[in-house]
């Protein structure tokens, strides 16, 4: 693809941009955000939220349709066609939440009634709370507001605007719901009409990113023998799986830190975290388990394949055996998603950085290194040049109690979204009011 040759707004484009931005309504955005947060949509069960958004997008003037995947899951694809001869640009966000917050989930997540951990919406002043109110539903509401403002401003676009929202965007694998997650929804969307020349995905952090990591899921098993609490610790016939797992965990944690450093390149630092340990039966504490499982997620740089990461982990396990020959281990890679990258000189990346600098009034520079994985990797792997644009997150000093750490990603201060909406609107005007030739297509 040739390098874009028109780097600046014309006076006419600037006027369209200002008119469109003036139509962005924070109160309307907040109302929509409240409505969709109030529709519970865990991964694999986002049908109601997606159907609601299909109706809403149709109501504001787009051709919109709901695309079912299962009885409980489906996506949204909406389109606003231009006069012809331009590019197609998709504004994209997932619509499912990473948690379901059943009673069992509340136990391992530590949920204790915090505002961001509730599958219902609360609003206080300029804040909206509830599961997924920030990620992903603030993105859904913001992209919808951008499309609505563009229509109201009557900008004479040449290219086509697509708005896509998909279930399955969270990095999970919900087996009970047809294995929802790991970008299954956006892949379905791309295979069923979401053909775009470019895409913008909105995600937290106030930077422009042209690439994102993939992820690898591993399970490491420490083997011992089934034991009994009534026997001595030095009994030769008994070998614990639990106690040696502590050594393995410490070694694995050190490897994960080293892995991230060794595999950092571009704007991606592929972190990894031990997610959990599983062993034994709490109803049978007198019988120590014969197997202790350790499972973790490690992120994958776009320039490193999942197979290469698998090989790196195999080397780690081989070294672990050498250092601790008494350990009996086996392991598997049970999930993988490759990373994705877009040429930093691609039109959509350059346009996004111009929009960012227009609002921030400073050079973009080098962003903070990224470890978060999104559906943007799937868009890029399917050949859609994609840029990620975000907003400052998390919002400080929420007026209601929220969970420590990541929580339910459910506290949004709506004024924080508006500068991001202006940046994305810049990309929309910059791209859809030009011919394909101007864009280098």
Coordinates of C-alpha atoms in Angstrom, one line a residue:
X1 CA 0.0 0.0 0.0
X2 CA 1.3 3.4 -0.9
X3 CA 2.0 6.1 1.7
X4 CA -0.9 8.5 2.2
X5 CA -0.2 11.8 0.4
X6 CA -2.8 14.1 2.0
X7 CA -1.8 14.6 5.7
X8 CA -3.9 17.6 6.6
X9 CA -7.5 18.7 6.8
X10 CA -8.8 21.1 4.2
X11 CA -10.8 24.1 5.4
X12 CA -13.9 22.3 4.3
X13 CA -13.0 19.1 6.2
X14 CA -12.3 21.2 9.3
X15 CA -15.7 22.8 9.1
X16 CA -17.4 19.3 8.8
X17 CA -15.3 18.1 11.7
X18 CA -16.2 20.9 13.9
X19 CA -19.9 20.6 13.0
X20 CA -19.9 16.9 13.7
X21 CA -18.1 17.3 17.0
X22 CA -20.6 19.9 18.1
X23 CA -23.3 17.3 17.7
X24 CA -21.6 14.9 20.1
X25 CA -23.9 14.9 23.1
X26 CA -22.5 13.7 26.5
X27 CA -25.9 13.4 28.1
X28 CA -27.2 11.2 25.2
X29 CA -24.1 9.1 25.4
X30 CA -24.6 8.6 29.1
X31 CA -28.2 7.6 28.7
X32 CA -27.3 5.0 26.1
X33 CA -24.4 3.7 28.2
X34 CA -26.8 3.3 31.2
X35 CA -29.3 1.4 29.0
X36 CA -26.8 -1.1 27.7
X37 CA -25.0 -1.6 31.1
X38 CA -28.5 -2.5 32.4
X39 CA -28.6 -5.4 29.9
X40 CA -26.6 -8.2 31.3
X41 CA -24.4 -9.6 28.5
X42 CA -21.7 -12.0 29.6
X43 CA -19.6 -13.7 26.9
X44 CA -21.8 -16.1 24.9
X45 CA -25.0 -14.6 26.2
X46 CA -25.0 -11.1 24.6
X47 CA -28.0 -11.6 22.4
X48 CA -30.3 -9.1 24.3
X49 CA -27.6 -6.3 24.2
X50 CA -26.8 -6.9 20.6
X51 CA -30.5 -6.9 19.5
X52 CA -31.0 -3.7 21.5
X53 CA -28.0 -2.0 19.8
X54 CA -29.2 -3.2 16.3
X55 CA -32.6 -1.5 17.0
X56 CA -30.9 1.6 18.4
X57 CA -28.5 2.0 15.4
X58 CA -31.4 1.6 13.0
X59 CA -33.3 4.2 14.9
X60 CA -30.5 6.8 14.4
X61 CA -30.3 6.3 10.6
X62 CA -28.0 3.4 9.9
X63 CA -28.9 0.2 8.1
X64 CA -28.5 -2.2 11.0
X65 CA -29.0 -5.9 11.5
X66 CA -28.6 -8.4 14.2
X67 CA -26.5 -11.5 13.2
X68 CA -27.2 -14.5 15.4
X69 CA -24.5 -17.0 16.2
X70 CA -26.5 -19.2 18.7
X71 CA -29.7 -18.9 20.6
X72 CA -28.1 -16.7 23.2
X73 CA -25.3 -15.0 21.2
X74 CA -25.0 -12.6 18.3
X75 CA -23.4 -9.6 16.8
X76 CA -24.4 -6.2 15.3
X77 CA -23.4 -4.8 11.9
X78 CA -24.6 -1.4 10.9
X79 CA -23.8 0.7 7.8
X80 CA -24.0 4.3 6.6
X81 CA -23.2 4.4 2.9
X82 CA -21.5 7.4 1.3
X83 CA -21.9 8.8 -2.2
X84 CA -19.3 6.3 -3.6
X85 CA -15.7 6.1 -4.5
X86 CA -14.3 6.1 -1.0
X87 CA -13.1 3.7 1.6
X88 CA -15.1 1.7 4.1
X89 CA -14.2 2.3 7.7
X90 CA -15.5 0.2 10.6
X91 CA -15.8 1.5 14.1
X92 CA -15.6 -1.6 16.3
X93 CA -16.1 -2.6 19.9
X94 CA -16.9 -5.9 21.6
X95 CA -20.2 -6.0 23.5
X96 CA -19.8 -8.8 26.0
X97 CA -18.5 -8.6 29.6
X98 CA -15.7 -10.6 31.0
X99 CA -17.7 -11.8 34.0
X100 CA -21.1 -13.3 34.5
X101 CA -21.1 -12.8 38.3
X102 CA -22.9 -15.9 39.3
X103 CA -22.7 -16.8 42.9
X104 CA -19.7 -19.1 42.1
X105 CA -17.9 -16.3 40.2
X106 CA -18.5 -13.9 43.1
X107 CA -16.4 -16.2 45.2
X108 CA -13.2 -16.2 43.1
X109 CA -13.5 -12.6 41.9
X110 CA -13.9 -11.3 45.5
X111 CA -17.0 -9.4 44.6
X112 CA -18.6 -7.8 47.6
X113 CA -21.4 -5.6 46.2
X114 CA -19.2 -2.9 44.7
X115 CA -20.9 -0.7 42.1
X116 CA -18.7 -1.8 39.2
X117 CA -19.4 -5.5 40.0
X118 CA -23.1 -5.4 39.5
X119 CA -25.0 -6.7 36.4
X120 CA -27.2 -3.6 36.5
X121 CA -26.5 0.1 35.9
X122 CA -26.2 2.9 38.4
X123 CA -25.8 6.5 37.5
X124 CA -24.5 9.3 39.7
X125 CA -23.8 12.8 38.2
X126 CA -21.5 12.2 35.2
X127 CA -20.7 8.6 36.2
X128 CA -22.1 5.3 35.1
X129 CA -21.5 2.1 37.1
X130 CA -22.1 -1.5 36.5
X131 CA -20.5 -4.6 35.0
X132 CA -18.6 -3.6 31.8
X133 CA -19.7 0.1 32.0
X134 CA -16.1 1.1 31.1
X135 CA -15.0 -1.9 29.1
X136 CA -16.6 -2.7 26.7
X137 CA -19.9 -0.7 27.0
X138 CA -18.4 2.8 27.2
X139 CA -16.8 2.0 23.8
X140 CA -20.2 0.8 22.4
X141 CA -21.9 3.9 23.5
X142 CA -19.1 6.3 22.3
X143 CA -18.9 4.8 18.8
X144 CA -22.6 4.9 18.5
X145 CA -22.6 8.6 19.5
X146 CA -19.9 9.3 16.9
X147 CA -22.0 7.7 14.2
X148 CA -25.2 9.6 15.4
X149 CA -23.4 12.9 15.4
X150 CA -22.0 12.3 11.9
X151 CA -25.5 11.7 10.6
X152 CA -26.9 14.7 12.4
X153 CA -24.2 17.0 11.1
X154 CA -25.1 15.8 7.5
X155 CA -21.4 15.4 6.6
X156 CA -21.2 14.5 2.9
X157 CA -19.2 11.3 3.2
X158 CA -17.8 9.5 0.2
X159 CA -16.8 6.3 1.8
X160 CA -19.0 3.9 3.9
X161 CA -19.1 3.9 7.7
X162 CA -19.6 0.5 9.3
X163 CA -20.3 0.1 13.0
X164 CA -19.6 -3.4 14.3
X165 CA -20.2 -4.9 17.8
X166 CA -19.6 -8.5 18.6
X167 CA -20.0 -11.0 21.3
X168 CA -17.0 -13.2 22.3
X169 CA -14.6 -10.3 22.6
X170 CA -13.4 -11.2 26.0
X171 CA -10.3 -13.4 26.5
X172 CA -12.3 -16.3 27.9
X173 CA -13.5 -19.7 26.6
X174 CA -17.0 -20.4 27.9
X175 CA -17.5 -24.0 27.1
X176 CA -21.1 -24.1 28.3
X177 CA -21.9 -21.4 25.7
X178 CA -20.5 -22.9 22.5
X179 CA -17.0 -21.8 23.6
X180 CA -17.8 -18.1 23.4
X181 CA -14.8 -15.9 23.7
X182 CA -11.3 -15.6 22.1
X183 CA -12.7 -13.3 19.3
X184 CA -15.2 -15.9 18.0
X185 CA -17.8 -13.1 17.5
X186 CA -15.7 -10.7 15.4
X187 CA -14.5 -13.6 13.2
X188 CA -18.1 -14.5 12.6
X189 CA -18.8 -10.8 11.8
X190 CA -15.9 -10.5 9.4
X191 CA -17.0 -13.6 7.5
X192 CA -20.6 -12.2 7.1
X193 CA -20.4 -8.9 5.5
X194 CA -18.1 -6.7 7.6
X195 CA -15.7 -6.0 4.8
X196 CA -13.8 -2.9 5.6
X197 CA -10.7 -1.1 4.2
X198 CA -9.9 0.2 7.7
X199 CA -11.0 -0.3 11.3
X200 CA -10.8 1.7 14.5
X201 CA -11.2 -0.3 17.8
X202 CA -11.8 1.7 20.9
X203 CA -10.1 0.4 24.1
X204 CA -8.8 2.0 27.3
X205 CA -5.5 4.0 27.5
X206 CA -5.0 7.3 26.0
X207 CA -2.7 6.3 23.1
X208 CA -2.8 5.3 19.5
X209 CA -1.6 1.7 18.9
X210 CA -1.0 0.1 15.6
X211 CA -0.5 -3.4 17.0
X212 CA -1.6 -5.6 19.9
X213 CA -0.5 -8.9 21.4
X214 CA -2.0 -12.3 21.2
X215 CA -2.2 -14.8 24.0
X216 CA -1.2 -18.3 25.0
X217 CA -2.9 -20.4 27.7
X218 CA -0.9 -23.0 29.4
X219 CA -1.6 -25.7 32.0
X220 CA 1.3 -27.2 34.1
X221 CA 0.6 -30.3 36.2
X222 CA 2.6 -31.3 39.2
X223 CA 2.2 -35.1 39.9
X224 CA 2.4 -36.9 43.2
X225 CA 0.4 -39.6 44.8
X226 CA -2.9 -39.7 46.5
X227 CA -2.2 -39.2 50.2
X228 CA -3.8 -39.4 53.6
X229 CA -3.4 -36.9 56.5
X230 CA -3.0 -39.6 59.0
X231 CA 0.4 -40.9 57.7
X232 CA 3.9 -39.5 58.4
X233 CA 5.5 -37.0 56.0
X234 CA 8.4 -39.2 55.4
X235 CA 6.4 -42.2 54.2
X236 CA 8.2 -43.4 51.0
X237 CA 4.9 -44.4 49.3
X238 CA 3.5 -40.9 49.5
X239 CA 4.7 -38.0 47.3
X240 CA 2.9 -34.6 47.6
X241 CA 1.9 -32.8 44.5
X242 CA 0.9 -29.6 46.4
X243 CA 4.1 -28.7 48.2
X244 CA 6.4 -29.1 45.2
X245 CA 3.9 -26.9 43.3
X246 CA 5.1 -24.0 45.4
X247 CA 8.6 -24.4 44.0
X248 CA 7.2 -24.6 40.5
X249 CA 5.1 -21.4 41.0
X250 CA 8.1 -19.4 42.1
X251 CA 10.2 -20.6 39.1
X252 CA 7.3 -20.0 36.7
X253 CA 6.8 -16.4 38.1
X254 CA 10.5 -15.7 37.5
X255 CA 10.3 -17.1 33.9
X256 CA 7.2 -15.0 33.1
X257 CA 9.0 -11.8 34.0
X258 CA 12.1 -12.8 32.0
X259 CA 9.8 -13.9 29.1
X260 CA 8.2 -10.4 28.9
X261 CA 11.6 -8.7 28.8
X262 CA 13.0 -11.1 26.1
X263 CA 10.0 -10.8 23.9
X264 CA 9.3 -7.1 24.0
X265 CA 9.4 -5.4 20.6
X266 CA 7.5 -2.6 18.8
X267 CA 5.0 -1.2 21.2
X268 CA 4.1 -4.6 22.8
X269 CA 5.5 -5.9 26.1
X270 CA 3.9 -9.4 26.4
X271 CA 3.3 -9.9 30.1
X272 CA 2.1 -13.1 31.6
X273 CA 0.3 -13.9 34.9
X274 CA -0.3 -17.1 36.8
X275 CA -4.1 -17.2 37.0
X276 CA -4.8 -20.0 39.4
X277 CA -3.9 -23.3 41.1
X278 CA -6.3 -26.2 41.3
X279 CA -5.9 -29.3 43.4
X280 CA -7.8 -31.6 45.7
X281 CA -11.4 -31.6 47.0
X282 CA -12.4 -29.3 49.8
X283 CA -14.9 -31.9 50.9
X284 CA -12.0 -34.4 51.4
X285 CA -9.2 -32.4 53.1
X286 CA -7.9 -35.6 54.6
X287 CA -6.7 -36.8 51.2
X288 CA -4.0 -34.6 49.6
X289 CA -4.4 -34.6 45.8
X290 CA -2.3 -36.6 43.4
X291 CA -2.2 -33.7 40.9
X292 CA -1.9 -30.0 41.3
X293 CA -2.6 -27.9 38.2
X294 CA -1.2 -24.4 37.6
X295 CA -2.7 -22.4 34.8
X296 CA -1.6 -19.1 33.3
X297 CA -1.9 -16.7 30.4
X298 CA 1.1 -15.3 28.6
X299 CA 0.8 -12.6 25.9
X300 CA 2.4 -13.1 22.5
X301 CA 4.1 -10.4 20.5
X302 CA 2.9 -9.9 16.9
X303 CA 6.4 -10.9 15.8
X304 CA 6.4 -14.1 17.8
X305 CA 4.2 -17.1 16.8
X306 CA 2.2 -19.1 19.3
X307 CA 4.4 -22.1 18.3
X308 CA 7.5 -20.2 19.2
X309 CA 6.1 -19.3 22.6
X310 CA 5.2 -23.0 23.1
X311 CA 8.9 -23.8 22.3
X312 CA 10.1 -21.2 24.8
X313 CA 7.9 -22.7 27.5
X314 CA 9.1 -26.2 26.7
X315 CA 12.7 -25.0 27.2
X316 CA 11.7 -23.6 30.6
X317 CA 10.1 -26.9 31.7
X318 CA 13.3 -28.8 30.5
X319 CA 15.4 -26.5 32.6
X320 CA 13.1 -26.9 35.6
X321 CA 13.5 -30.7 35.4
X322 CA 17.3 -30.2 35.4
X323 CA 17.2 -28.0 38.5
X324 CA 14.6 -30.1 40.3
X325 CA 14.9 -33.7 39.0
X326 CA 12.5 -34.9 41.8
X327 CA 9.6 -33.1 40.1
X328 CA 7.2 -35.1 38.0
X329 CA 5.5 -32.7 35.5
X330 CA 3.5 -32.5 32.3
X331 CA 2.0 -29.5 30.5
X332 CA -0.1 -28.4 27.6
X333 CA -0.9 -25.3 25.6
X334 CA -4.7 -25.3 25.6
X335 CA -5.4 -21.9 24.0
X336 CA -3.6 -19.6 21.6
X337 CA -4.3 -16.4 19.7
X338 CA -1.5 -14.9 17.6
X339 CA -0.8 -11.2 17.8
X340 CA -1.6 -8.7 15.1
X341 CA 0.1 -5.6 13.6
X342 CA -0.7 -2.9 11.1
X343 CA 2.1 -1.0 9.3
X344 CA 2.8 2.1 11.3
X345 CA 2.8 4.1 8.0
X346 CA -0.7 2.9 7.0
X347 CA -3.2 5.6 6.4
X348 CA -5.4 4.7 9.4
X349 CA -2.5 4.9 11.9
X350 CA -1.3 8.2 10.6
X351 CA -4.8 9.7 10.6
X352 CA -5.4 8.5 14.2
X353 CA -2.1 10.0 15.3
X354 CA -3.0 13.3 13.7
X355 CA -6.4 13.3 15.4
X356 CA -4.8 12.5 18.7
X357 CA -2.3 15.3 18.3
X358 CA -5.1 17.7 17.2
X359 CA -6.9 17.1 20.5
X360 CA -3.9 16.7 22.8
X361 CA -2.0 19.6 21.3
X362 CA 1.3 17.7 21.6
X363 CA 3.3 15.2 19.7
X364 CA 2.1 11.6 20.1
X365 CA 5.5 10.2 20.7
X366 CA 6.1 6.6 21.8
X367 CA 3.1 5.1 23.7
X368 CA 3.3 3.1 26.9
X369 CA 4.1 -0.5 26.1
X370 CA 1.0 -2.6 25.7
X371 CA 0.1 -6.0 27.0
X372 CA -3.7 -6.0 26.6
X373 CA -5.3 -8.2 24.0
X374 CA -8.4 -7.3 22.0
X375 CA -10.4 -8.2 18.9
X376 CA -8.1 -5.8 17.1
X377 CA -5.7 -8.7 16.6
X378 CA -8.3 -10.7 14.7
X379 CA -9.2 -7.7 12.5
X380 CA -5.5 -7.3 11.6
X381 CA -5.1 -11.0 11.0
X382 CA -8.0 -10.9 8.6
X383 CA -6.2 -8.2 6.6
X384 CA -8.1 -5.1 7.9
X385 CA -5.6 -2.3 8.8
X386 CA -6.7 -1.5 12.3
X387 CA -5.8 1.2 14.8
X388 CA -6.6 1.3 18.5
X389 CA -7.6 4.6 20.2
X390 CA -8.5 5.0 23.8
X391 CA -9.1 7.3 26.8
X392 CA -7.5 7.7 30.3
X393 CA -8.3 4.7 32.4
X394 CA -9.2 4.0 35.1
X395 CA -11.1 7.1 36.1
X396 CA -9.8 8.4 39.4
X397 CA -11.9 9.0 42.6
X398 CA -15.2 7.3 41.7
X399 CA -18.0 8.5 44.0
X400 CA -19.2 4.9 44.7
X401 CA -17.2 2.0 46.0
X402 CA -15.5 -0.1 43.3
X403 CA -13.5 -3.2 43.4
X404 CA -9.7 -3.1 43.8
X405 CA -7.7 -4.1 40.8
X406 CA -9.4 -4.8 37.5
X407 CA -12.7 -5.5 39.1
X408 CA -15.7 -5.4 36.8
X409 CA -14.3 -2.8 34.4
X410 CA -17.4 -1.0 35.3
X411 CA -16.9 2.7 36.4
X412 CA -17.0 5.3 33.7
X413 CA -16.7 9.1 34.0
X414 CA -18.5 10.2 30.9
X415 CA -16.5 13.5 30.3
X416 CA -13.4 11.3 29.9
X417 CA -14.9 9.7 26.8
X418 CA -15.5 13.0 24.9
X419 CA -11.9 13.8 23.8
X420 CA -11.6 10.2 22.6
X421 CA -14.8 10.7 20.6
X422 CA -13.3 13.8 19.0
X423 CA -10.2 11.9 18.1
X424 CA -12.2 9.1 16.4
X425 CA -14.4 11.6 14.7
X426 CA -11.2 13.1 13.2
X427 CA -10.4 9.8 11.7
X428 CA -13.9 9.4 10.4
X429 CA -13.9 12.7 8.6
X430 CA -10.3 12.4 7.5
X431 CA -11.0 9.0 5.9
X432 CA -14.6 9.0 4.7
X433 CA -14.5 12.4 2.9
X434 CA -11.6 11.3 0.6
X435 CA -11.5 9.2 -2.5
X436 CA -9.8 5.8 -2.5
X437 CA -7.0 7.4 -4.7
X438 CA -6.3 10.0 -2.0
X439 CA -6.0 7.3 0.6
X440 CA -3.5 5.3 -1.5
X441 CA -5.9 2.4 -2.1

